[in-house]
Amino acid sequence: MRWNSMMRFLITALAITGVFFYYITPLALSIKQGLDLQGGTHVVLEAVDTPDAPVSDDALNRVVRIIERRVNELGLTEPLIQRQGSRRVIVELPGIKDPDAAIAMLGKTALLEFKDPSGKTALTGKDLRDSRAQAAPGQGAQVSLEFTDEGGEVFFNLTSLNVGKTIAILLDGQVLTAPVVNEPIRGGKAVITGSRTIEEAEQLAILLRSGALPVKMQVIENRTVGPTLGQDSKDKSAQAFVIGIAGIVIFMLAYYRLSGLVATIALLLYVLLLLLAMKLLQATLTLPGIAGIILGIGMAVDANVLIFERFKEELYAGRTLRSAIDAGFSRAFATILDSNVTTLFVAGVLFYMGTGPVRGFAVTLALGIVLSMFTAITVTKFMLKSLIGSGIFKSGRILGA
């Protein structure tokens, strides 16, 4: 008996098992979750023609960019904003707490106007450089405005000509406030008062910072995935994962015995590496992504089955255990490579052509293919050769032959 080989096997097996059970839960929980797992809001907006702003391809592209800026200002993780066809924009907001407020903000055209007492527009949102929400002692909250250099000059002229009169500030045609000008205002700065809360002021500031939508958008679909439904999906996915893994382990141990144990340990490493790769790539876990992980586990096991069957054939042909395991891996490699390359090609097409959850599925599938080849061809081979090299097992029956 060669103790060095046996120790290599035991240390490798114990290290993989220990690291898996210690890190698997915090690692799984640290991966970002998609709309279908943590809940959120799915909104479809459609552009509408108006006499002043007809819908065009360029206008819709600008709508997507402006909505992206508005959503990013909300600080959401992994929102999805994508164009659909010539008039629609799909927005998915994972984990959002107030879907009505978010939807109202997404669809606002956010046209800011400063009108003189005669009703003539003197300044618009394009003259703004920045806008910020801030607390106003005794008055709730307010939005501070900073104009561009040119806008600041216009604002100074506007206030100079209208001392003692009111200047109306309108958003999307509705008067926000109409303060009386006490004196000419230099420096290109102003405030909009009247916000009841700092959150309301922040929403307005975001709208003004991100700019106005070039065309009118209306909500044609609003679907909310509640946290409870998302949790239910997670629970069922975890249940399916555990049942699937348990079935695979039982089959591998019953049919391939010690080889099945080695494959199971390699499978633990595969799952751990897959989750680690998703975390490092900042991938988002969705229900299709979980399906991709489970499919990848099946492919990892499939590679081991191919290797073990080749190993048995070589053993039945009269080879020794050591030469049979080398020949088994060598002969199975070409088949595993061909199978995985074709699936990898499909994953590439799905990633290139797909969007959102389909891309998530493609990413987990592609990662699973690469990692399953690594664990099946290197880790399983190393552990089996260490086990056979120890000289403890003389018969192929204990290895499933």
Short mmCIF file of C-alpha atoms in Angstrom, two decimals:
data_model
loop_
_atom_site.label_atom_id
_atom_site.label_comp_id
_atom_site.label_asym_id
_atom_site.label_seq_id
_atom_site.Cartn_x
_atom_site.Cartn_y
_atom_site.Cartn_z
CA MET A 1 0.00 0.00 0.00
CA ARG A 2 1.33 3.41 -0.99
CA TRP A 3 0.43 5.86 1.75
CA ASN A 4 1.42 8.90 -0.29
CA SER A 5 -1.23 8.19 -2.92
CA MET A 6 -3.86 7.43 -0.30
CA MET A 7 -3.07 10.62 1.60
CA ARG A 8 -3.36 12.67 -1.62
CA PHE A 9 -6.80 11.21 -2.19
CA LEU A 10 -7.99 11.73 1.38
CA ILE A 11 -6.64 15.28 1.66
CA THR A 12 -8.21 16.25 -1.67
CA ALA A 13 -11.55 14.66 -0.82
CA LEU A 14 -11.72 16.16 2.67
CA ALA A 15 -10.59 19.59 1.48
CA ILE A 16 -13.23 19.77 -1.26
CA THR A 17 -15.98 18.47 1.03
CA GLY A 18 -15.04 20.79 3.90
CA VAL A 19 -14.75 23.90 1.72
CA PHE A 20 -18.05 23.07 0.01
CA PHE A 21 -20.11 22.77 3.19
CA TYR A 22 -18.43 25.78 4.81
CA TYR A 23 -18.78 28.22 1.91
CA ILE A 24 -21.72 27.01 -0.15
CA THR A 25 -24.47 28.85 1.75
CA PRO A 26 -22.80 32.29 2.10
CA LEU A 27 -21.57 32.03 -1.49
CA ALA A 28 -25.03 31.19 -2.84
CA LEU A 29 -26.65 34.01 -0.85
CA SER A 30 -24.08 36.56 -2.03
CA ILE A 31 -25.02 36.22 -5.71
CA LYS A 32 -27.34 38.90 -7.03
CA GLN A 33 -30.87 37.73 -7.66
CA GLY A 34 -33.11 38.62 -10.56
CA LEU A 35 -36.67 39.89 -10.65
CA ASP A 36 -38.21 36.42 -10.58
CA LEU A 37 -36.38 35.47 -7.37
CA GLN A 38 -36.46 38.60 -5.22
CA GLY A 39 -39.66 40.15 -6.55
CA GLY A 40 -40.12 43.51 -8.25
CA THR A 41 -41.93 45.24 -11.07
CA HIS A 42 -42.14 44.55 -14.79
CA VAL A 43 -43.31 47.51 -16.86
CA VAL A 44 -43.88 47.86 -20.59
CA LEU A 45 -43.96 51.46 -21.91
CA GLU A 46 -45.19 52.39 -25.38
CA ALA A 47 -44.32 55.58 -27.25
CA VAL A 48 -47.26 57.64 -28.48
CA ASP A 49 -47.24 60.10 -31.36
CA THR A 50 -48.12 63.70 -30.53
CA PRO A 51 -48.25 66.71 -32.89
CA ASP A 52 -45.13 68.18 -31.29
CA ALA A 53 -43.16 64.94 -30.86
CA PRO A 54 -43.74 62.13 -33.36
CA VAL A 55 -42.17 58.75 -32.51
CA SER A 56 -38.94 58.00 -34.34
CA ASP A 57 -36.14 55.45 -34.03
CA ASP A 58 -33.78 58.04 -32.60
CA ALA A 59 -36.37 59.30 -30.12
CA LEU A 60 -36.98 55.78 -28.77
CA ASN A 61 -33.24 55.17 -28.38
CA ARG A 62 -32.99 58.40 -26.39
CA VAL A 63 -35.94 57.29 -24.27
CA VAL A 64 -34.05 54.08 -23.37
CA ARG A 65 -30.95 56.04 -22.34
CA ILE A 66 -32.93 58.53 -20.27
CA ILE A 67 -34.89 55.79 -18.49
CA GLU A 68 -31.60 54.00 -17.80
CA ARG A 69 -30.30 57.15 -16.11
CA ARG A 70 -33.48 57.53 -14.08
CA VAL A 71 -33.46 53.90 -12.97
CA ASN A 72 -29.77 54.02 -12.11
CA GLU A 73 -30.46 57.02 -9.90
CA LEU A 74 -32.83 54.79 -7.89
CA GLY A 75 -29.84 52.64 -6.92
CA LEU A 76 -31.46 49.34 -7.91
CA THR A 77 -29.38 46.21 -8.47
CA GLU A 78 -29.56 44.64 -11.90
CA PRO A 79 -32.45 46.56 -13.45
CA LEU A 80 -33.31 45.64 -17.02
CA ILE A 81 -34.15 48.32 -19.60
CA GLN A 82 -34.45 47.17 -23.16
CA ARG A 83 -36.15 48.27 -26.34
CA GLN A 84 -38.81 46.04 -27.89
CA GLY A 85 -39.76 46.75 -31.48
CA SER A 86 -40.21 50.27 -32.81
CA ARG A 87 -42.33 51.73 -30.00
CA ARG A 88 -41.94 49.80 -26.76
CA VAL A 89 -39.49 49.77 -23.87
CA ILE A 90 -39.41 46.99 -21.26
CA VAL A 91 -38.30 47.93 -17.75
CA GLU A 92 -37.73 45.41 -14.94
CA LEU A 93 -37.06 46.77 -11.46
CA PRO A 94 -35.98 44.05 -9.01
CA GLY A 95 -36.75 44.63 -5.34
CA ILE A 96 -38.45 47.98 -5.78
CA LYS A 97 -40.58 48.93 -2.77
CA ASP A 98 -42.93 51.48 -4.32
CA PRO A 99 -43.80 50.36 -7.87
CA ASP A 100 -46.44 53.08 -8.41
CA ALA A 101 -43.99 55.89 -7.70
CA ALA A 102 -41.32 54.27 -9.87
CA ILE A 103 -43.72 53.80 -12.78
CA ALA A 104 -44.92 57.39 -12.49
CA MET A 105 -41.34 58.57 -12.62
CA LEU A 106 -40.42 56.38 -15.61
CA GLY A 107 -43.25 57.69 -17.75
CA LYS A 108 -42.91 61.37 -16.98
CA THR A 109 -41.76 63.53 -19.83
CA ALA A 110 -40.17 65.84 -17.22
CA LEU A 111 -40.48 69.03 -19.23
CA LEU A 112 -39.42 71.82 -16.87
CA GLU A 113 -40.39 75.39 -17.78
CA PHE A 114 -39.91 78.79 -16.18
CA LYS A 115 -42.60 81.16 -17.42
CA ASP A 116 -42.73 84.92 -17.04
CA PRO A 117 -45.94 86.68 -15.90
CA SER A 118 -47.17 86.83 -19.53
CA GLY A 119 -46.95 83.03 -19.82
CA LYS A 120 -43.92 83.04 -22.12
CA THR A 121 -41.36 80.28 -21.51
CA ALA A 122 -38.00 81.77 -20.59
CA LEU A 123 -36.08 78.71 -19.43
CA THR A 124 -36.47 74.94 -19.84
CA GLY A 125 -34.82 71.83 -18.43
CA LYS A 126 -32.08 71.95 -21.07
CA ASP A 127 -30.74 75.07 -19.34
CA LEU A 128 -30.15 73.08 -16.16
CA ARG A 129 -26.70 71.88 -15.10
CA ASP A 130 -27.73 70.04 -11.91
CA SER A 131 -30.59 69.55 -9.48
CA ARG A 132 -30.47 68.17 -5.93
CA ALA A 133 -32.97 67.46 -3.18
CA GLN A 134 -32.37 69.09 0.17
CA ALA A 135 -34.22 69.61 3.42
CA ALA A 136 -35.86 73.00 3.92
CA PRO A 137 -36.28 73.78 7.63
CA GLY A 138 -39.93 74.39 8.37
CA GLN A 139 -40.95 73.88 4.72
CA GLY A 140 -40.54 70.15 4.15
CA ALA A 141 -38.09 69.70 1.32
CA GLN A 142 -36.98 71.55 -1.78
CA VAL A 143 -35.03 71.00 -4.97
CA SER A 144 -32.03 73.21 -5.63
CA LEU A 145 -31.34 74.08 -9.26
CA GLU A 146 -28.10 75.13 -10.87
CA PHE A 147 -28.34 76.57 -14.37
CA THR A 148 -25.77 76.52 -17.12
CA ASP A 149 -23.80 79.72 -17.71
CA GLU A 150 -26.16 80.75 -20.49
CA GLY A 151 -29.20 79.69 -18.47
CA GLY A 152 -27.93 81.64 -15.46
CA GLU A 153 -27.78 84.82 -17.54
CA VAL A 154 -31.32 84.27 -18.81
CA PHE A 155 -32.52 83.61 -15.26
CA PHE A 156 -30.87 86.82 -14.06
CA ASN A 157 -32.57 88.82 -16.82
CA LEU A 158 -35.88 87.11 -16.06
CA THR A 159 -35.77 87.99 -12.37
CA SER A 160 -34.48 91.51 -13.08
CA LEU A 161 -37.42 92.30 -15.33
CA ASN A 162 -40.02 90.84 -12.98
CA VAL A 163 -39.23 92.09 -9.48
CA GLY A 164 -42.44 92.03 -7.43
CA LYS A 165 -44.11 89.68 -9.92
CA THR A 166 -44.54 85.91 -9.99
CA ILE A 167 -42.56 83.46 -12.10
CA ALA A 168 -44.28 80.12 -12.62
CA ILE A 169 -42.23 76.93 -12.55
CA LEU A 170 -44.03 74.11 -14.37
CA LEU A 171 -43.30 70.41 -14.76
CA ASP A 172 -45.11 68.68 -17.62
CA GLY A 173 -47.53 71.60 -17.82
CA GLN A 174 -48.45 71.58 -14.14
CA VAL A 175 -47.46 74.47 -11.89
CA LEU A 176 -45.07 73.31 -9.20
CA THR A 177 -44.64 76.69 -7.61
CA ALA A 178 -45.09 80.37 -8.49
CA PRO A 179 -42.81 82.41 -6.26
CA VAL A 180 -42.73 86.21 -6.17
CA VAL A 181 -39.43 87.69 -7.26
CA ASN A 182 -38.07 89.88 -4.47
CA GLU A 183 -34.86 90.86 -6.20
CA PRO A 184 -32.74 89.96 -9.23
CA ILE A 185 -30.99 86.61 -8.69
CA ARG A 186 -27.41 86.25 -9.86
CA GLY A 187 -25.25 83.15 -9.90
CA GLY A 188 -27.61 80.87 -11.85
CA LYS A 189 -29.11 79.14 -8.84
CA ALA A 190 -32.71 78.69 -7.72
CA VAL A 191 -34.87 76.37 -5.65
CA ILE A 192 -38.23 74.71 -6.18
CA THR A 193 -40.18 74.57 -2.95
CA GLY A 194 -43.34 72.69 -2.12
CA SER A 195 -42.12 69.08 -1.85
CA ARG A 196 -43.74 67.44 1.15
CA THR A 197 -40.95 64.92 1.83
CA ILE A 198 -37.28 64.56 0.97
CA GLU A 199 -38.16 61.44 -1.05
CA GLU A 200 -40.60 63.45 -3.18
CA ALA A 201 -37.96 66.14 -3.70
CA GLU A 202 -35.40 63.47 -4.65
CA GLN A 203 -37.78 61.99 -7.25
CA LEU A 204 -38.20 65.42 -8.82
CA ALA A 205 -34.47 66.08 -8.75
CA ILE A 206 -33.82 62.75 -10.51
CA LEU A 207 -36.32 63.63 -13.23
CA LEU A 208 -34.71 66.98 -13.81
CA ARG A 209 -31.15 65.61 -13.76
CA SER A 210 -31.91 62.81 -16.22
CA GLY A 211 -33.60 65.09 -18.70
CA ALA A 212 -36.91 65.09 -20.48
CA LEU A 213 -38.31 62.20 -22.49
CA PRO A 214 -38.38 63.20 -26.16
CA VAL A 215 -41.76 61.54 -26.79
CA LYS A 216 -44.80 60.74 -24.72
CA MET A 217 -44.69 57.28 -23.10
CA GLN A 218 -47.65 55.43 -21.66
CA VAL A 219 -47.72 52.32 -19.47
CA ILE A 220 -49.42 49.43 -21.30
CA GLU A 221 -48.40 46.63 -18.93
CA ASN A 222 -47.57 46.66 -15.24
CA ARG A 223 -46.85 43.32 -13.61
CA THR A 224 -45.60 43.04 -10.07
CA VAL A 225 -43.76 39.96 -8.82
CA GLY A 226 -44.23 40.00 -5.06
CA PRO A 227 -41.44 39.03 -2.66
CA THR A 228 -43.59 36.11 -1.51
CA LEU A 229 -43.85 34.73 -5.05
CA GLY A 230 -40.13 35.28 -5.51
CA GLN A 231 -39.42 33.45 -2.25
CA ASP A 232 -41.74 30.64 -3.34
CA SER A 233 -39.79 30.35 -6.60
CA LYS A 234 -36.52 30.24 -4.64
CA ASP A 235 -37.84 27.58 -2.28
CA LYS A 236 -39.03 25.39 -5.14
CA SER A 237 -35.76 25.88 -7.01
CA ALA A 238 -33.77 24.90 -3.93
CA GLN A 239 -36.03 21.88 -3.46
CA ALA A 240 -35.54 20.82 -7.09
CA PHE A 241 -31.79 21.35 -6.72
CA VAL A 242 -31.55 19.18 -3.60
CA ILE A 243 -33.73 16.41 -5.06
CA GLY A 244 -31.75 16.43 -8.30
CA ILE A 245 -28.39 16.29 -6.53
CA ALA A 246 -29.60 13.56 -4.15
CA GLY A 247 -30.86 11.46 -7.06
CA ILE A 248 -27.56 11.83 -8.91
CA VAL A 249 -25.49 10.95 -5.82
CA ILE A 250 -27.59 7.88 -5.01
CA PHE A 251 -27.36 6.64 -8.59
CA MET A 252 -23.62 7.24 -8.86
CA LEU A 253 -22.86 5.54 -5.55
CA ALA A 254 -25.14 2.59 -6.27
CA TYR A 255 -23.97 2.00 -9.84
CA TYR A 256 -20.33 3.10 -9.85
CA ARG A 257 -19.53 2.61 -6.14
CA LEU A 258 -16.15 4.16 -5.30
CA SER A 259 -15.90 5.83 -8.70
CA GLY A 260 -19.32 7.30 -8.01
CA LEU A 261 -18.02 8.70 -4.71
CA VAL A 262 -15.14 10.37 -6.54
CA ALA A 263 -17.56 11.80 -9.11
CA THR A 264 -19.77 13.12 -6.31
CA ILE A 265 -16.84 14.91 -4.66
CA ALA A 266 -15.86 16.39 -8.02
CA LEU A 267 -19.48 17.49 -8.42
CA LEU A 268 -19.30 19.41 -5.13
CA LEU A 269 -16.24 21.24 -6.43
CA TYR A 270 -18.05 21.94 -9.70
CA VAL A 271 -21.01 23.58 -7.92
CA LEU A 272 -18.69 25.61 -5.71
CA LEU A 273 -16.60 26.86 -8.65
CA LEU A 274 -19.71 27.67 -10.67
CA LEU A 275 -21.17 29.86 -7.92
CA LEU A 276 -17.77 31.49 -7.34
CA ALA A 277 -17.47 32.30 -11.05
CA MET A 278 -20.96 33.82 -11.06
CA LYS A 279 -20.07 35.98 -8.08
CA LEU A 280 -16.79 37.16 -9.62
CA LEU A 281 -18.53 37.93 -12.91
CA GLN A 282 -21.31 39.73 -10.98
CA ALA A 283 -23.84 37.59 -12.80
CA THR A 284 -27.49 37.72 -11.78
CA LEU A 285 -29.19 34.53 -10.70
CA THR A 286 -32.63 34.01 -12.23
CA LEU A 287 -34.93 31.03 -12.55
CA PRO A 288 -33.59 30.23 -16.06
CA GLY A 289 -30.11 30.62 -14.60
CA ILE A 290 -30.89 28.00 -11.97
CA ALA A 291 -32.14 25.75 -14.78
CA GLY A 292 -28.79 26.30 -16.50
CA ILE A 293 -26.94 25.30 -13.31
CA ILE A 294 -28.98 22.12 -12.93
CA LEU A 295 -28.45 21.30 -16.62
CA GLY A 296 -24.72 21.88 -16.14
CA ILE A 297 -24.70 19.44 -13.22
CA GLY A 298 -26.28 16.84 -15.48
CA MET A 299 -23.58 17.46 -18.08
CA ALA A 300 -20.85 17.18 -15.45
CA VAL A 301 -22.24 13.82 -14.37
CA ASP A 302 -22.59 12.77 -18.00
CA ALA A 303 -18.88 13.37 -18.56
CA ASN A 304 -18.06 11.18 -15.57
CA VAL A 305 -20.39 8.44 -16.80
CA LEU A 306 -18.65 8.44 -20.20
CA ILE A 307 -15.26 8.15 -18.51
CA PHE A 308 -16.34 5.36 -16.18
CA GLU A 309 -17.94 3.36 -19.00
CA ARG A 310 -14.77 3.65 -21.06
CA PHE A 311 -12.82 2.60 -17.99
CA LYS A 312 -14.98 -0.52 -17.63
CA GLU A 313 -14.54 -1.41 -21.29
CA GLU A 314 -10.78 -1.18 -20.97
CA LEU A 315 -10.85 -3.26 -17.80
CA TYR A 316 -12.96 -5.97 -19.46
CA ALA A 317 -10.44 -5.97 -22.32
CA GLY A 318 -7.81 -7.18 -19.86
CA ARG A 319 -5.99 -4.01 -18.87
CA THR A 320 -4.83 -3.34 -15.34
CA LEU A 321 -6.67 -0.80 -13.20
CA ARG A 322 -4.03 1.87 -13.73
CA SER A 323 -3.76 1.46 -17.50
CA ALA A 324 -7.55 1.12 -17.81
CA ILE A 325 -8.15 4.42 -16.06
CA ASP A 326 -5.60 6.17 -18.31
CA ALA A 327 -7.14 4.67 -21.43
CA GLY A 328 -10.66 5.42 -20.21
CA PHE A 329 -9.94 9.10 -19.77
CA SER A 330 -8.07 9.27 -23.05
CA ARG A 331 -10.82 7.64 -25.11
CA ALA A 332 -13.66 9.53 -23.42
CA PHE A 333 -12.00 12.92 -23.83
CA ALA A 334 -12.77 13.32 -27.54
CA THR A 335 -16.45 12.47 -27.03
CA ILE A 336 -16.78 14.85 -24.06
CA LEU A 337 -15.02 17.62 -25.97
CA ASP A 338 -17.23 17.26 -29.06
CA SER A 339 -20.41 17.24 -26.98
CA ASN A 340 -19.44 20.23 -24.89
CA VAL A 341 -18.17 22.33 -27.79
CA THR A 342 -21.50 22.00 -29.62
CA THR A 343 -23.41 22.93 -26.45
CA LEU A 344 -21.01 25.82 -25.86
CA PHE A 345 -21.76 27.03 -29.37
CA VAL A 346 -25.49 26.96 -28.62
CA ALA A 347 -24.89 28.89 -25.39
CA GLY A 348 -22.98 31.49 -27.38
CA VAL A 349 -25.86 31.91 -29.82
CA LEU A 350 -28.35 32.23 -26.95
CA PHE A 351 -26.20 34.90 -25.31
CA TYR A 352 -25.76 36.83 -28.55
CA MET A 353 -29.38 36.64 -29.69
CA GLY A 354 -31.17 36.54 -26.33
CA THR A 355 -31.91 39.14 -23.72
CA GLY A 356 -32.38 39.22 -19.94
CA PRO A 357 -33.14 35.78 -18.45
CA VAL A 358 -32.16 33.98 -21.68
CA ARG A 359 -28.70 35.51 -21.44
CA GLY A 360 -28.54 34.47 -17.79
CA PHE A 361 -29.32 30.91 -18.81
CA ALA A 362 -26.64 31.05 -21.52
CA VAL A 363 -24.02 32.36 -19.07
CA THR A 364 -24.65 29.67 -16.44
CA LEU A 365 -24.75 26.99 -19.13
CA ALA A 366 -21.45 28.11 -20.68
CA LEU A 367 -19.75 28.37 -17.29
CA GLY A 368 -21.12 24.95 -16.38
CA ILE A 369 -19.70 23.38 -19.53
CA VAL A 370 -16.19 24.76 -19.00
CA LEU A 371 -16.11 23.90 -15.30
CA SER A 372 -17.61 20.43 -15.79
CA MET A 373 -14.80 19.60 -18.21
CA PHE A 374 -12.25 20.82 -15.69
CA THR A 375 -13.68 18.84 -12.77
CA ALA A 376 -14.36 15.68 -14.79
CA ILE A 377 -11.10 15.53 -16.68
CA THR A 378 -8.63 16.84 -14.10
CA VAL A 379 -10.08 16.51 -10.60
CA THR A 380 -11.83 13.17 -11.09
CA LYS A 381 -8.79 11.77 -12.90
CA PHE A 382 -6.40 12.96 -10.19
CA MET A 383 -8.48 11.46 -7.40
CA LEU A 384 -9.08 8.14 -9.15
CA LYS A 385 -5.39 7.74 -10.03
CA SER A 386 -4.45 8.54 -6.43
CA LEU A 387 -6.96 5.98 -5.20
CA ILE A 388 -5.81 3.26 -7.58
CA GLY A 389 -2.16 4.20 -7.02
CA SER A 390 -2.52 3.48 -3.30
CA GLY A 391 -2.77 -0.21 -4.15
CA ILE A 392 -5.60 -0.85 -1.69
CA PHE A 393 -8.10 -1.87 -4.33
CA LYS A 394 -7.13 -4.75 -6.59
CA SER A 395 -10.53 -5.49 -8.11
CA GLY A 396 -12.47 -3.33 -10.52
CA ARG A 397 -15.80 -4.23 -8.86
CA ILE A 398 -15.30 -1.69 -6.07
CA LEU A 399 -14.83 0.92 -8.79
CA GLY A 400 -18.10 -0.03 -10.48
CA ALA A 401 -16.71 -2.38 -13.14
#
